[in-house]
Amino acid sequence: MLKHKGLSNDFWGEAVSCAAYLLNRSYTKSVPNITPQEAWSGFKPSVNHLRVFGSLAFVHIPDQKRSKLEDKSARCIFIGYSEQSKAYKLFNPQTQKVIISRDVKIDEERRWTEETHDEATTTPLRDNEESIEESELQEDNNSEASNIDNNNEPVASSSSTTQPSQRRTRTLQDLYDNTQRLDPIDYADFCLYAGADPIDFEEACKEKKWQDAMDCEIQSILKNDTWELVDAPQNQKTIGVKWIYKTKLNEKGQVDKYKARLVVKGYKQKYGIDYQEVFAPVIRLETIRLILSIAAQHNWHVHQMDVKSAFLNGHLQEDVYIEQPMGYIQKGQENKVCKLKRALYGLKQAPRAWYSRIDEYFQRKGFKKCTHEHTLFIKKLENHILIVCLYVDDLVISCSSIVSIQAFKEDMKKEFEMTDLGVLHYFLRIEVKQGRNMISISQQKYAKDLLIRFDMFNAATSTTPMEHGLKLTKSEIEDDL
């Protein structure tokens, strides 16, 4: 891919990412008559937007970012597909920036050289130059483009008085001779971050830690009497299931546990047949900060609990049938299916069923639900107030009496299978430190994770990250590329 378009090895990472994107949309021997992407998502992927890696590309410049006399497009190199949106990923050799945009014209028969850039700046516009014709580009109000600074050394800007450019051909290798390369330790960190969790059942079975995680999940499901094996119904479709794997980290970025979750392919459910209501509220971060502020002011205790496999506690009102989970199909009953008695992760109505169950429990125990925050529960005791904040299966508990908190925990353990996390220290990516009349919150780990994710951990810092006086305009986004 790199040699075909004359690109240097500095683009190997983008080439690998693009190759993986293409392979996931290509047929393989291991999964006949279906692509890996379709096997994973259940939908046949589109290939109409695929382009040749390294091709010359023309990205549209919105009216707000150029004058009437400036070019309507910039010449870039196509280096892949965005992971966050339906857009192309391009590299501008002149600005040393990566651009994510939908408004792109790609010439797959050409590649970028210094000569092509000179043509763009010195040659008058031709009538047949389709790459920068406005008719070939989307309207300005439908554009979506963003620039991401690289850690490479900056390119010197041109002066206002320019000399006629010397016509020569120069490849990208010349532009990248002084590119800063990652240290070996940085490569190791990147590999650990990218390949931590298995993507399918076959890969997970190769490691005992993931086998143990799946065994734990099945034990929890059977303990809650979640389903029963029955003959497949003739008048209702059976819904598939799949395994999801996630390495849980603590506030220090260390491995806390390995979690395997059996989820239902809820996107195949039909409204009115497989489910009805789906909405379930969660606590707002503003409310969490308010409770922490009150607790710090009055020197209250703040603890945390977690409900194990919370959705398995929700009762279903509909008849839902699912396939037996891969790796745990009962011998002699291979043709039977599971009729759900309780909700399972992935079901559209699972959050609603769980919230209805926990809401009923709190009301039965004498808690009052806040009128404007349905996941904030308050109980008045003799000399204390017990406050519980609910975010799906995580509970934040605050009270001036540690005895009352412990009593509440014991009651919860009698009703649900709980994990007592003790004093609140990490919640929704927020690190919490508690002291006498003091509670501090921060997101240092989350900030570091973002920097690592976008390869900016060693980037130069700035007190003002945004250009001074920059005027931003709202951009409309189209559905397709």
CSV table of C-alpha atoms in Angstrom, one decimal:
chain,number,residue,atom,x,y,z
A,1,MET,CA,0.0,0.0,0.0
A,2,LEU,CA,2.8,2.4,0.9
A,3,LYS,CA,5.0,1.6,-2.1
A,4,HIS,CA,2.1,1.7,-4.5
A,5,LYS,CA,1.6,5.4,-3.7
A,6,GLY,CA,5.2,6.3,-2.9
A,7,LEU,CA,4.5,6.9,0.8
A,8,SER,CA,7.2,6.6,3.5
A,9,ASN,CA,7.2,4.1,6.3
A,10,ASP,CA,6.0,6.9,8.6
A,11,PHE,CA,2.5,6.1,7.4
A,12,TRP,CA,2.7,2.4,8.4
A,13,GLY,CA,0.3,2.9,11.3
A,14,GLU,CA,-2.4,4.4,9.1
A,15,ALA,CA,-1.8,1.7,6.4
A,16,VAL,CA,-2.3,-1.0,9.0
A,17,SER,CA,-5.5,0.6,10.3
A,18,CYS,CA,-6.8,1.0,6.7
A,19,ALA,CA,-5.9,-2.6,5.9
A,20,ALA,CA,-7.8,-3.9,8.9
A,21,TYR,CA,-10.8,-1.7,8.0
A,22,LEU,CA,-10.8,-3.3,4.5
A,23,LEU,CA,-10.2,-6.9,5.7
A,24,ASN,CA,-13.2,-6.6,8.1
A,25,ARG,CA,-15.3,-5.9,5.0
A,26,SER,CA,-13.9,-8.7,2.9
A,27,TYR,CA,-14.8,-12.4,2.8
A,28,THR,CA,-12.6,-14.8,4.7
A,29,LYS,CA,-12.2,-18.6,4.9
A,30,SER,CA,-13.0,-18.8,8.6
A,31,VAL,CA,-16.4,-17.2,8.1
A,32,PRO,CA,-17.8,-18.3,4.7
A,33,ASN,CA,-20.3,-16.2,2.8
A,34,ILE,CA,-20.1,-13.4,5.3
A,35,THR,CA,-17.7,-10.6,6.2
A,36,PRO,CA,-16.2,-10.2,9.7
A,37,GLN,CA,-18.0,-6.8,10.0
A,38,GLU,CA,-21.4,-8.4,9.2
A,39,ALA,CA,-20.7,-11.3,11.6
A,40,TRP,CA,-20.0,-8.8,14.4
A,41,SER,CA,-22.7,-6.2,13.8
A,42,GLY,CA,-25.4,-8.3,12.0
A,43,PHE,CA,-25.6,-5.8,9.1
A,44,LYS,CA,-24.0,-6.1,5.7
A,45,PRO,CA,-21.5,-3.2,5.4
A,46,SER,CA,-21.5,-0.8,2.5
A,47,VAL,CA,-18.4,-0.7,0.3
A,48,ASN,CA,-19.4,2.2,-1.9
A,49,HIS,CA,-17.3,4.6,0.0
A,50,LEU,CA,-14.0,2.6,-0.2
A,51,ARG,CA,-11.1,4.3,-1.9
A,52,VAL,CA,-7.4,3.5,-2.7
A,53,PHE,CA,-5.1,4.2,0.2
A,54,GLY,CA,-2.6,7.0,-0.5
A,55,SER,CA,-4.5,8.6,-3.3
A,56,LEU,CA,-4.5,12.3,-4.0
A,57,ALA,CA,-7.5,14.0,-2.3
A,58,PHE,CA,-9.2,17.4,-2.4
A,59,VAL,CA,-10.9,18.4,0.8
A,60,HIS,CA,-13.4,21.2,0.6
A,61,ILE,CA,-12.6,24.4,2.6
A,62,PRO,CA,-15.8,26.0,4.1
A,63,ASP,CA,-16.6,29.6,3.3
A,64,GLN,CA,-16.0,30.6,6.9
A,65,LYS,CA,-12.3,29.5,6.7
A,66,ARG,CA,-11.3,31.2,3.4
A,67,SER,CA,-11.7,34.4,1.5
A,68,LYS,CA,-13.4,34.7,-1.8
A,69,LEU,CA,-10.0,34.7,-3.6
A,70,GLU,CA,-8.6,31.6,-1.9
A,71,ASP,CA,-8.9,28.1,-3.2
A,72,LYS,CA,-12.1,26.2,-2.4
A,73,SER,CA,-10.2,23.0,-1.7
A,74,ALA,CA,-6.9,21.8,-0.3
A,75,ARG,CA,-4.8,19.0,-1.7
A,76,CYS,CA,-4.2,16.1,0.8
A,77,ILE,CA,-3.4,12.4,1.0
A,78,PHE,CA,-6.2,9.9,1.7
A,79,ILE,CA,-4.9,7.8,4.6
A,80,GLY,CA,-8.0,5.9,5.9
A,81,TYR,CA,-11.4,6.2,7.5
A,82,SER,CA,-12.5,7.9,10.7
A,83,GLU,CA,-13.3,5.7,13.6
A,84,GLN,CA,-15.6,8.3,15.3
A,85,SER,CA,-17.8,9.3,12.3
A,86,LYS,CA,-18.7,8.4,8.7
A,87,ALA,CA,-15.9,10.5,7.2
A,88,TYR,CA,-12.5,10.2,5.5
A,89,LYS,CA,-9.2,10.7,7.2
A,90,LEU,CA,-6.7,12.8,5.2
A,91,PHE,CA,-3.2,14.2,5.8
A,92,ASN,CA,-2.2,17.7,4.6
A,93,PRO,CA,1.6,17.6,3.9
A,94,GLN,CA,1.8,21.4,3.9
A,95,THR,CA,0.2,22.0,7.3
A,96,GLN,CA,1.3,18.6,8.8
A,97,LYS,CA,-2.2,18.1,10.0
A,98,VAL,CA,-4.7,15.2,9.9
A,99,ILE,CA,-8.1,16.2,8.7
A,100,ILE,CA,-11.4,14.4,9.2
A,101,SER,CA,-13.9,15.4,6.6
A,102,ARG,CA,-16.9,14.2,4.5
A,103,ASP,CA,-16.5,16.8,1.8
A,104,VAL,CA,-13.8,15.1,-0.2
A,105,LYS,CA,-13.0,14.4,-3.9
A,106,ILE,CA,-10.5,11.5,-4.2
A,107,ASP,CA,-8.5,10.9,-7.4
A,108,GLU,CA,-7.5,7.3,-7.1
A,109,GLU,CA,-5.2,7.4,-10.2
A,110,ARG,CA,-2.9,10.1,-8.8
A,111,ARG,CA,-0.7,10.5,-5.7
A,112,TRP,CA,0.7,13.5,-3.9
A,113,THR,CA,4.1,14.9,-4.8
A,114,GLU,CA,5.6,18.3,-4.4
A,115,GLU,CA,4.9,18.9,-8.1
A,116,THR,CA,1.2,18.4,-7.6
A,117,HIS,CA,1.2,21.0,-4.8
A,118,ASP,CA,3.1,23.4,-7.1
A,119,GLU,CA,0.4,22.9,-9.8
A,120,ALA,CA,-2.3,23.8,-7.3
A,121,THR,CA,-0.6,27.1,-6.3
A,122,THR,CA,0.8,28.3,-9.7
A,123,THR,CA,-1.4,26.9,-12.4
A,124,PRO,CA,-4.7,28.7,-13.2
A,125,LEU,CA,-7.9,26.8,-12.7
A,126,ARG,CA,-9.0,24.7,-15.6
A,127,ASP,CA,-12.6,24.1,-16.7
A,128,ASN,CA,-12.2,20.3,-16.4
A,129,GLU,CA,-10.5,20.4,-13.0
A,130,GLU,CA,-13.3,18.4,-11.2
A,131,SER,CA,-11.5,18.2,-7.9
A,132,ILE,CA,-12.2,21.8,-7.0
A,133,GLU,CA,-15.4,22.4,-8.8
A,134,GLU,CA,-18.0,23.6,-6.4
A,135,SER,CA,-20.6,21.3,-8.1
A,136,GLU,CA,-18.6,18.3,-7.1
A,137,LEU,CA,-18.5,19.3,-3.4
A,138,GLN,CA,-21.2,19.4,-0.8
A,139,GLU,CA,-22.6,22.7,0.4
A,140,ASP,CA,-20.8,24.6,3.1
A,141,ASN,CA,-23.5,24.1,5.7
A,142,ASN,CA,-23.2,20.3,5.3
A,143,SER,CA,-19.4,20.1,5.8
A,144,GLU,CA,-17.7,18.5,8.7
A,145,ALA,CA,-13.9,18.9,9.0
A,146,SER,CA,-11.6,19.0,12.0
A,147,ASN,CA,-7.8,19.4,12.3
A,148,ILE,CA,-5.6,17.4,14.6
A,149,ASP,CA,-2.1,18.7,15.2
A,150,ASN,CA,0.7,16.2,14.8
A,151,ASN,CA,3.6,16.0,17.1
A,152,ASN,CA,6.0,16.4,14.2
A,153,GLU,CA,8.2,19.4,13.9
A,154,PRO,CA,6.4,22.5,12.5
A,155,VAL,CA,6.7,23.5,8.9
A,156,ALA,CA,7.9,27.0,8.3
A,157,SER,CA,5.2,29.2,7.0
A,158,SER,CA,5.6,31.0,3.7
A,159,SER,CA,6.2,34.8,3.6
A,160,SER,CA,3.8,37.2,2.1
A,161,THR,CA,6.3,37.8,-0.9
A,162,THR,CA,6.8,34.4,-2.6
A,163,GLN,CA,9.4,33.5,-5.3
A,164,PRO,CA,8.4,31.4,-8.3
A,165,SER,CA,8.5,27.8,-7.2
A,166,GLN,CA,11.1,25.5,-8.7
A,167,ARG,CA,9.4,22.7,-10.6
A,168,ARG,CA,10.7,19.5,-9.2
A,169,THR,CA,9.2,16.2,-7.9
A,170,ARG,CA,9.8,15.4,-4.2
A,171,THR,CA,8.2,12.5,-2.4
A,172,LEU,CA,6.9,12.5,1.2
A,173,GLN,CA,10.2,10.8,2.4
A,174,ASP,CA,11.8,14.2,2.0
A,175,LEU,CA,9.2,15.9,4.1
A,176,TYR,CA,9.5,13.3,6.9
A,177,ASP,CA,13.3,13.1,7.3
A,178,ASN,CA,13.1,15.1,10.5
A,179,THR,CA,9.9,13.4,11.8
A,180,GLN,CA,10.1,12.6,15.6
A,181,ARG,CA,9.8,8.8,16.1
A,182,LEU,CA,8.3,7.0,19.1
A,183,ASP,CA,10.5,5.4,21.7
A,184,PRO,CA,10.2,1.6,22.1
A,185,ILE,CA,8.4,2.1,25.4
A,186,ASP,CA,5.7,4.2,23.6
A,187,TYR,CA,5.2,1.3,21.1
A,188,ALA,CA,4.7,-1.1,24.0
A,189,ASP,CA,2.1,1.2,25.6
A,190,PHE,CA,0.3,1.5,22.3
A,191,CYS,CA,0.2,-2.3,21.8
A,192,LEU,CA,-1.0,-2.9,25.3
A,193,TYR,CA,-3.8,-0.3,24.9
A,194,ALA,CA,-4.9,-1.6,21.5
A,195,GLY,CA,-5.0,-5.3,22.0
A,196,ALA,CA,-6.1,-5.8,25.6
A,197,ASP,CA,-9.6,-7.3,25.2
A,198,PRO,CA,-10.7,-10.2,23.0
A,199,ILE,CA,-13.0,-9.5,20.1
A,200,ASP,CA,-14.8,-12.8,19.9
A,201,PHE,CA,-15.4,-16.1,21.7
A,202,GLU,CA,-12.7,-18.0,20.0
A,203,GLU,CA,-10.0,-15.5,21.0
A,204,ALA,CA,-11.3,-15.4,24.6
A,205,CYS,CA,-11.1,-19.2,25.0
A,206,LYS,CA,-7.4,-19.1,24.5
A,207,GLU,CA,-6.9,-17.4,27.9
A,208,LYS,CA,-8.0,-18.8,31.3
A,209,LYS,CA,-8.8,-15.4,32.7
A,210,TRP,CA,-11.5,-14.9,30.1
A,211,GLN,CA,-12.8,-18.4,30.5
A,212,ASP,CA,-13.1,-17.8,34.3
A,213,ALA,CA,-14.9,-14.5,33.5
A,214,MET,CA,-17.4,-16.3,31.3
A,215,ASP,CA,-18.0,-19.0,33.9
A,216,CYS,CA,-18.7,-16.3,36.5
A,217,GLU,CA,-21.2,-14.7,34.2
A,218,ILE,CA,-23.1,-17.9,33.5
A,219,GLN,CA,-23.1,-18.8,37.2
A,220,SER,CA,-24.7,-15.4,38.0
A,221,ILE,CA,-27.3,-15.9,35.2
A,222,LEU,CA,-28.2,-19.4,36.5
A,223,LYS,CA,-28.2,-18.2,40.2
A,224,ASN,CA,-30.8,-15.6,39.3
A,225,ASP,CA,-33.0,-18.2,37.4
A,226,THR,CA,-32.8,-15.9,34.3
A,227,TRP,CA,-34.1,-18.5,31.8
A,228,GLU,CA,-35.5,-21.9,31.2
A,229,LEU,CA,-34.8,-24.2,28.2
A,230,VAL,CA,-37.8,-24.8,26.0
A,231,ASP,CA,-38.6,-25.9,22.5
A,232,ALA,CA,-38.3,-23.2,19.9
A,233,PRO,CA,-41.6,-21.4,19.3
A,234,GLN,CA,-43.1,-21.6,15.8
A,235,ASN,CA,-44.7,-18.1,15.9
A,236,GLN,CA,-41.8,-16.1,17.3
A,237,LYS,CA,-38.3,-15.5,16.2
A,238,THR,CA,-35.4,-16.5,18.4
A,239,ILE,CA,-32.9,-13.7,19.2
A,240,GLY,CA,-29.2,-14.3,19.0
A,241,VAL,CA,-26.6,-13.6,21.7
A,242,LYS,CA,-22.9,-12.8,21.8
A,243,TRP,CA,-20.1,-12.3,24.3
A,244,ILE,CA,-18.6,-8.9,25.1
A,245,TYR,CA,-15.2,-8.7,26.9
A,246,LYS,CA,-13.9,-5.8,28.9
A,247,THR,CA,-10.9,-5.2,31.1
A,248,LYS,CA,-12.0,-3.1,34.1
A,249,LEU,CA,-9.5,-0.6,35.4
A,250,ASN,CA,-9.3,1.3,38.7
A,251,GLU,CA,-8.6,5.0,39.2
A,252,LYS,CA,-4.8,4.3,38.8
A,253,GLY,CA,-5.2,2.6,35.5
A,254,GLN,CA,-4.5,-0.8,37.0
A,255,VAL,CA,-6.5,-3.9,36.1
A,256,ASP,CA,-9.4,-4.3,38.5
A,257,LYS,CA,-11.1,-7.4,37.0
A,258,TYR,CA,-11.8,-9.1,33.7
A,259,LYS,CA,-15.4,-8.9,32.8
A,260,ALA,CA,-17.3,-11.1,30.3
A,261,ARG,CA,-20.9,-10.1,29.6
A,262,LEU,CA,-23.5,-12.2,27.7
A,263,VAL,CA,-25.6,-9.8,25.8
A,264,VAL,CA,-28.7,-10.2,23.6
A,265,LYS,CA,-28.6,-8.8,20.0
A,266,GLY,CA,-31.3,-6.4,20.9
A,267,TYR,CA,-31.2,-4.6,17.5
A,268,LYS,CA,-33.2,-7.6,16.1
A,269,GLN,CA,-36.1,-7.1,18.5
A,270,LYS,CA,-39.4,-5.8,17.2
A,271,TYR,CA,-41.4,-3.1,18.9
A,272,GLY,CA,-44.7,-4.3,20.2
A,273,ILE,CA,-43.7,-8.0,20.0
A,274,ASP,CA,-40.4,-8.3,21.9
A,275,TYR,CA,-40.6,-5.1,24.0
A,276,GLN,CA,-42.7,-2.1,24.9
A,277,GLU,CA,-41.2,0.6,27.2
A,278,VAL,CA,-37.5,1.1,27.2
A,279,PHE,CA,-36.7,4.4,29.0
A,280,ALA,CA,-34.8,4.3,32.3
A,281,PRO,CA,-33.4,7.4,34.1
A,282,VAL,CA,-29.8,7.7,35.4
A,283,ILE,CA,-28.4,10.2,37.9
A,284,ARG,CA,-27.0,13.4,36.4
A,285,LEU,CA,-23.4,14.5,37.1
A,286,GLU,CA,-24.7,17.8,38.4
A,287,THR,CA,-26.6,16.0,41.1
A,288,ILE,CA,-23.6,13.9,42.0
A,289,ARG,CA,-21.5,17.1,42.4
A,290,LEU,CA,-24.2,18.7,44.5
A,291,ILE,CA,-24.4,15.7,46.9
A,292,LEU,CA,-20.6,15.6,47.2
A,293,SER,CA,-20.6,19.3,48.0
A,294,ILE,CA,-23.3,18.9,50.7
A,295,ALA,CA,-21.4,15.9,52.1
A,296,ALA,CA,-18.1,17.9,52.3
A,297,GLN,CA,-19.9,20.9,54.0
A,298,HIS,CA,-21.5,18.7,56.7
A,299,ASN,CA,-18.6,16.2,56.9
A,300,TRP,CA,-20.9,13.2,55.8
A,301,HIS,CA,-19.6,9.8,54.9
A,302,VAL,CA,-19.8,8.9,51.2
A,303,HIS,CA,-19.6,5.2,50.2
A,304,GLN,CA,-20.2,3.2,47.0
A,305,MET,CA,-21.8,-0.1,46.1
A,306,ASP,CA,-22.2,-2.1,42.9
A,307,VAL,CA,-25.0,-4.4,41.9
A,308,LYS,CA,-23.6,-7.6,40.3
A,309,SER,CA,-25.4,-8.3,37.0
A,310,ALA,CA,-28.0,-5.7,37.8
A,311,PHE,CA,-30.1,-6.3,34.7
A,312,LEU,CA,-30.7,-9.9,35.6
A,313,ASN,CA,-32.8,-8.7,38.5
A,314,GLY,CA,-35.4,-7.1,36.2
A,315,HIS,CA,-38.6,-8.9,35.5
A,316,LEU,CA,-39.9,-9.2,31.9
A,317,GLN,CA,-43.5,-8.6,30.9
A,318,GLU,CA,-43.0,-10.0,27.4
A,319,ASP,CA,-42.1,-13.5,26.1
A,320,VAL,CA,-38.5,-13.3,24.8
A,321,TYR,CA,-36.6,-16.3,23.4
A,322,ILE,CA,-32.8,-16.4,22.9
A,323,GLU,CA,-30.2,-18.8,21.6
A,324,GLN,CA,-28.2,-20.8,24.0
A,325,PRO,CA,-24.8,-19.0,24.7
A,326,MET,CA,-21.8,-20.1,22.7
A,327,GLY,CA,-19.6,-22.5,24.8
A,328,TYR,CA,-22.5,-23.4,27.2
A,329,ILE,CA,-24.9,-25.3,25.0
A,330,GLN,CA,-26.5,-28.1,27.0
A,331,LYS,CA,-25.6,-31.6,25.8
A,332,GLY,CA,-28.6,-33.5,24.5
A,333,GLN,CA,-30.7,-30.2,24.3
A,334,GLU,CA,-28.9,-28.5,21.4
A,335,ASN,CA,-32.2,-27.7,19.6
A,336,LYS,CA,-33.8,-26.0,22.6
A,337,VAL,CA,-33.8,-22.3,23.2
A,338,CYS,CA,-33.8,-20.1,26.3
A,339,LYS,CA,-37.0,-18.5,27.4
A,340,LEU,CA,-36.1,-15.4,29.5
A,341,LYS,CA,-37.7,-15.0,32.9
A,342,ARG,CA,-35.6,-12.0,33.7
A,343,ALA,CA,-34.0,-9.2,31.7
A,344,LEU,CA,-30.6,-9.7,30.1
A,345,TYR,CA,-28.0,-7.2,28.9
A,346,GLY,CA,-28.7,-6.1,25.4
A,347,LEU,CA,-32.4,-6.3,25.6
A,348,LYS,CA,-34.0,-3.0,24.8
A,349,GLN,CA,-36.3,-3.2,27.8
A,350,ALA,CA,-33.6,-4.4,30.2
A,351,PRO,CA,-32.7,-1.0,31.7
A,352,ARG,CA,-36.4,-0.2,32.2
A,353,ALA,CA,-37.0,-3.6,33.9
A,354,TRP,CA,-34.1,-3.1,36.3
A,355,TYR,CA,-35.1,0.4,37.2
A,356,SER,CA,-38.6,-0.7,37.9
A,357,ARG,CA,-37.3,-3.4,40.2
A,358,ILE,CA,-34.9,-1.1,42.2
A,359,ASP,CA,-37.4,1.7,42.4
A,360,GLU,CA,-40.0,-0.7,43.9
A,361,TYR,CA,-37.4,-1.8,46.4
A,362,PHE,CA,-36.5,1.7,47.6
A,363,GLN,CA,-40.1,2.7,48.0
A,364,ARG,CA,-40.8,-0.5,50.0
A,365,LYS,CA,-37.9,0.5,52.3
A,366,GLY,CA,-39.3,3.9,53.0
A,367,PHE,CA,-37.2,6.0,50.6
A,368,LYS,CA,-38.7,9.1,48.9
A,369,LYS,CA,-37.9,9.7,45.2
A,370,CYS,CA,-36.9,13.2,44.2
A,371,THR,CA,-39.6,14.8,41.9
A,372,HIS,CA,-37.1,16.2,39.4
A,373,GLU,CA,-34.4,13.5,39.8
A,374,HIS,CA,-35.9,10.0,39.7
A,375,THR,CA,-32.7,8.3,40.6
A,376,LEU,CA,-32.1,10.3,43.8
A,377,PHE,CA,-33.6,8.5,46.8
A,378,ILE,CA,-33.8,10.1,50.3
A,379,LYS,CA,-34.8,8.5,53.6
A,380,LYS,CA,-35.3,10.4,56.8
A,381,LEU,CA,-34.0,8.6,59.9
A,382,GLU,CA,-34.3,9.7,63.6
A,383,ASN,CA,-31.3,12.1,63.5
A,384,HIS,CA,-29.9,11.5,60.1
A,385,ILE,CA,-30.7,11.7,56.4
A,386,LEU,CA,-29.7,8.8,54.1
A,387,ILE,CA,-29.2,9.7,50.5
A,388,VAL,CA,-28.7,7.2,47.6
A,389,CYS,CA,-27.8,8.1,44.0
A,390,LEU,CA,-28.3,5.5,41.3
A,391,TYR,CA,-26.5,5.3,38.0
A,392,VAL,CA,-27.6,2.0,36.4
A,393,ASP,CA,-26.0,-0.5,38.7
A,394,ASP,CA,-23.7,1.9,40.7
A,395,LEU,CA,-24.9,3.3,44.0
A,396,VAL,CA,-23.4,6.4,45.8
A,397,ILE,CA,-24.5,6.4,49.5
A,398,SER,CA,-24.1,9.5,51.8
A,399,CYS,CA,-25.1,9.9,55.4
A,400,SER,CA,-23.7,11.5,58.6
A,401,SER,CA,-24.0,8.1,60.4
A,402,ILE,CA,-21.7,5.3,59.3
A,403,VAL,CA,-23.9,2.9,61.2
A,404,SER,CA,-26.9,3.8,59.0
A,405,ILE,CA,-24.8,3.3,55.9
A,406,GLN,CA,-23.7,-0.1,57.1
A,407,ALA,CA,-27.3,-1.1,57.9
A,408,PHE,CA,-28.4,0.0,54.4
A,409,LYS,CA,-25.6,-2.1,52.9
A,410,GLU,CA,-26.7,-5.2,54.8
A,411,ASP,CA,-30.3,-4.7,53.6
A,412,MET,CA,-29.2,-4.4,50.0
A,413,LYS,CA,-27.1,-7.6,50.2
A,414,LYS,CA,-30.2,-9.5,51.4
A,415,GLU,CA,-32.1,-8.4,48.3
A,416,PHE,CA,-29.4,-8.3,45.6
A,417,GLU,CA,-26.0,-9.7,45.0
A,418,MET,CA,-23.8,-6.7,45.8
A,419,THR,CA,-20.2,-5.6,45.8
A,420,ASP,CA,-19.2,-3.3,48.7
A,421,LEU,CA,-16.6,-0.8,47.3
A,422,GLY,CA,-16.3,1.0,50.6
A,423,VAL,CA,-15.5,4.7,50.6
A,424,LEU,CA,-16.2,6.4,47.3
A,425,HIS,CA,-13.0,6.9,45.4
A,426,TYR,CA,-13.8,6.3,41.6
A,427,PHE,CA,-17.2,6.9,39.9
A,428,LEU,CA,-18.0,7.5,36.3
A,429,ARG,CA,-14.3,8.2,35.5
A,430,ILE,CA,-14.2,10.7,38.3
A,431,GLU,CA,-11.5,10.3,41.0
A,432,VAL,CA,-12.7,11.2,44.5
A,433,LYS,CA,-10.6,12.0,47.5
A,434,GLN,CA,-12.2,12.5,50.9
A,435,GLY,CA,-10.9,14.2,54.0
A,436,ARG,CA,-12.4,16.0,57.0
A,437,ASN,CA,-14.7,18.7,55.7
A,438,MET,CA,-13.1,18.2,52.3
A,439,ILE,CA,-13.9,16.3,49.1
A,440,SER,CA,-11.9,16.8,45.9
A,441,ILE,CA,-12.7,15.4,42.5
A,442,SER,CA,-10.5,15.1,39.4
A,443,GLN,CA,-10.3,13.3,36.1
A,444,GLN,CA,-6.5,12.8,35.7
A,445,LYS,CA,-6.8,9.2,34.5
A,446,TYR,CA,-9.5,10.1,32.0
A,447,ALA,CA,-7.4,13.0,30.6
A,448,LYS,CA,-4.4,10.7,30.3
A,449,ASP,CA,-6.5,8.0,28.5
A,450,LEU,CA,-7.7,10.6,26.0
A,451,LEU,CA,-4.1,11.7,25.3
A,452,ILE,CA,-3.0,8.1,24.8
A,453,ARG,CA,-6.0,7.4,22.6
A,454,PHE,CA,-5.3,10.3,20.2
A,455,ASP,CA,-1.5,9.8,20.4
A,456,MET,CA,-0.9,13.1,22.2
A,457,PHE,CA,0.5,12.0,25.5
A,458,ASN,CA,3.9,13.6,24.7
A,459,ALA,CA,2.4,16.6,22.8
A,460,ALA,CA,3.5,20.1,23.6
A,461,THR,CA,1.2,21.9,26.0
A,462,SER,CA,-0.4,25.3,25.7
A,463,THR,CA,-2.1,27.6,28.1
A,464,THR,CA,-4.6,28.6,25.4
A,465,PRO,CA,-5.4,25.5,23.3
A,466,MET,CA,-7.7,27.4,20.9
A,467,GLU,CA,-6.6,30.1,18.5
A,468,HIS,CA,-7.3,33.5,20.0
A,469,GLY,CA,-10.3,35.3,18.4
A,470,LEU,CA,-11.3,32.2,16.4
A,471,LYS,CA,-15.0,32.4,15.4
A,472,LEU,CA,-16.7,29.0,15.3
A,473,THR,CA,-19.8,28.2,13.2
A,474,LYS,CA,-22.3,25.4,13.5
A,475,SER,CA,-21.8,22.6,11.0
A,476,GLU,CA,-24.6,20.4,9.7
A,477,ILE,CA,-23.7,16.7,9.3
A,478,GLU,CA,-25.1,14.4,6.6
A,479,ASP,CA,-25.8,10.7,7.2
A,480,ASP,CA,-23.7,9.2,4.5
A,481,LEU,CA,-20.3,9.8,3.1
